[in-house]
Coordinates of C-alpha atoms in Angstrom, one line a residue:
L1 CA -4.9 23.1 31.5
S2 CA -6.1 19.6 32.0
L3 CA -4.8 18.6 28.5
V4 CA -1.4 20.0 29.2
E5 CA -1.3 18.3 32.6
H6 CA -2.3 15.0 30.9
L7 CA 0.5 15.4 28.4
R8 CA 3.0 16.2 31.1
V9 CA 2.1 13.2 33.2
S10 CA 2.1 10.8 30.3
G11 CA 5.5 12.2 29.1
E12 CA 4.1 13.4 25.8
L13 CA 4.7 17.1 26.5
T14 CA 7.8 17.8 24.4
A15 CA 7.6 21.6 24.1
P16 CA 6.0 24.5 25.9
V17 CA 2.4 25.3 25.3
L18 CA 1.8 28.9 24.4
V19 CA -1.3 30.6 25.8
I20 CA -2.1 34.0 24.3
A21 CA -4.7 35.8 26.3
P22 CA -6.0 39.3 27.1
T23 CA -3.7 41.1 29.6
S24 CA -6.7 41.3 32.0
V25 CA -6.9 37.5 32.4
M26 CA -3.2 36.6 32.5
G27 CA -3.3 36.6 36.3
A28 CA -6.3 34.3 36.3
W29 CA -4.4 31.8 34.1
R30 CA -1.5 31.9 36.5
G31 CA -3.8 31.3 39.5
E32 CA -5.7 28.5 37.9
A33 CA -2.5 26.7 36.8
A34 CA -1.1 27.0 40.3
K35 CA -4.4 25.8 41.8
F36 CA -5.3 22.9 39.5
C37 CA -1.9 21.8 38.0
P38 CA 0.8 22.7 40.6
G39 CA 3.3 20.4 38.9
L40 CA 3.3 22.4 35.7
K41 CA 6.2 24.8 35.2
L42 CA 4.9 28.2 34.2
A43 CA 6.4 31.3 32.6
T44 CA 4.5 34.5 32.3
I45 CA 5.8 36.9 29.7
E46 CA 4.7 40.4 30.7
R47 CA 7.3 42.6 28.9
T48 CA 8.9 42.5 25.5
S49 CA 12.4 41.0 25.4
S50 CA 13.9 44.4 24.6
K51 CA 12.3 45.9 27.7
S52 CA 13.1 43.0 30.0
G53 CA 16.7 42.8 28.7
E54 CA 16.3 39.0 28.6
S55 CA 15.8 36.9 25.5
L56 CA 12.4 35.1 25.2
R57 CA 14.2 31.7 25.3
A58 CA 15.8 32.6 28.6
A59 CA 12.5 33.9 30.0
V60 CA 10.7 30.7 29.0
G61 CA 13.5 28.5 30.3
D62 CA 12.1 25.0 31.1
A63 CA 8.5 26.2 31.4
Q64 CA 5.8 23.9 30.2
I65 CA 3.2 26.6 29.8
V66 CA 4.0 30.1 28.5
I67 CA 1.4 32.8 29.1
T68 CA 1.5 36.2 27.3
S69 CA -0.8 38.8 25.9
Y70 CA -1.9 39.5 22.4
T71 CA 0.2 42.6 22.2
L72 CA 3.4 41.0 23.4
A73 CA 3.0 38.1 21.1
R74 CA 2.7 40.5 18.2
L75 CA 5.6 42.7 19.3
D76 CA 7.9 39.7 19.9
A77 CA 6.5 37.6 17.1
E78 CA 9.9 36.8 15.5
E79 CA 11.2 35.5 18.8
F80 CA 8.1 33.4 19.5
Q81 CA 8.2 32.0 16.0
S82 CA 11.9 31.0 16.4
M83 CA 11.0 28.6 19.3
T84 CA 9.3 25.2 19.2

C-alpha cells in the first residue's frame, strides 16, 4: 500500500495495481487501504463480470488499486489480461 501511495503522490501511477488475495482477507485490504491511504481510489471485484452484469473495465473505472480473489482472477482471466 505504501508503494502504491508513493507512486500516486509522485504522479508515477499510470495504471491500476492488481491485488489478488484470498477471499477471507479482501475486507482487510479494503480496510487497511481506507485507513492508511484514504486518497487511493479502490475497486473490489467480488463477482465475475457475467454474474455482476458489468464488464471488468466498468467495475474498475478509475480505481488505482483493484482487489480480487484468486478464484475470480482465474474465472475472469481473459478480462483481467485485456487490461493494463
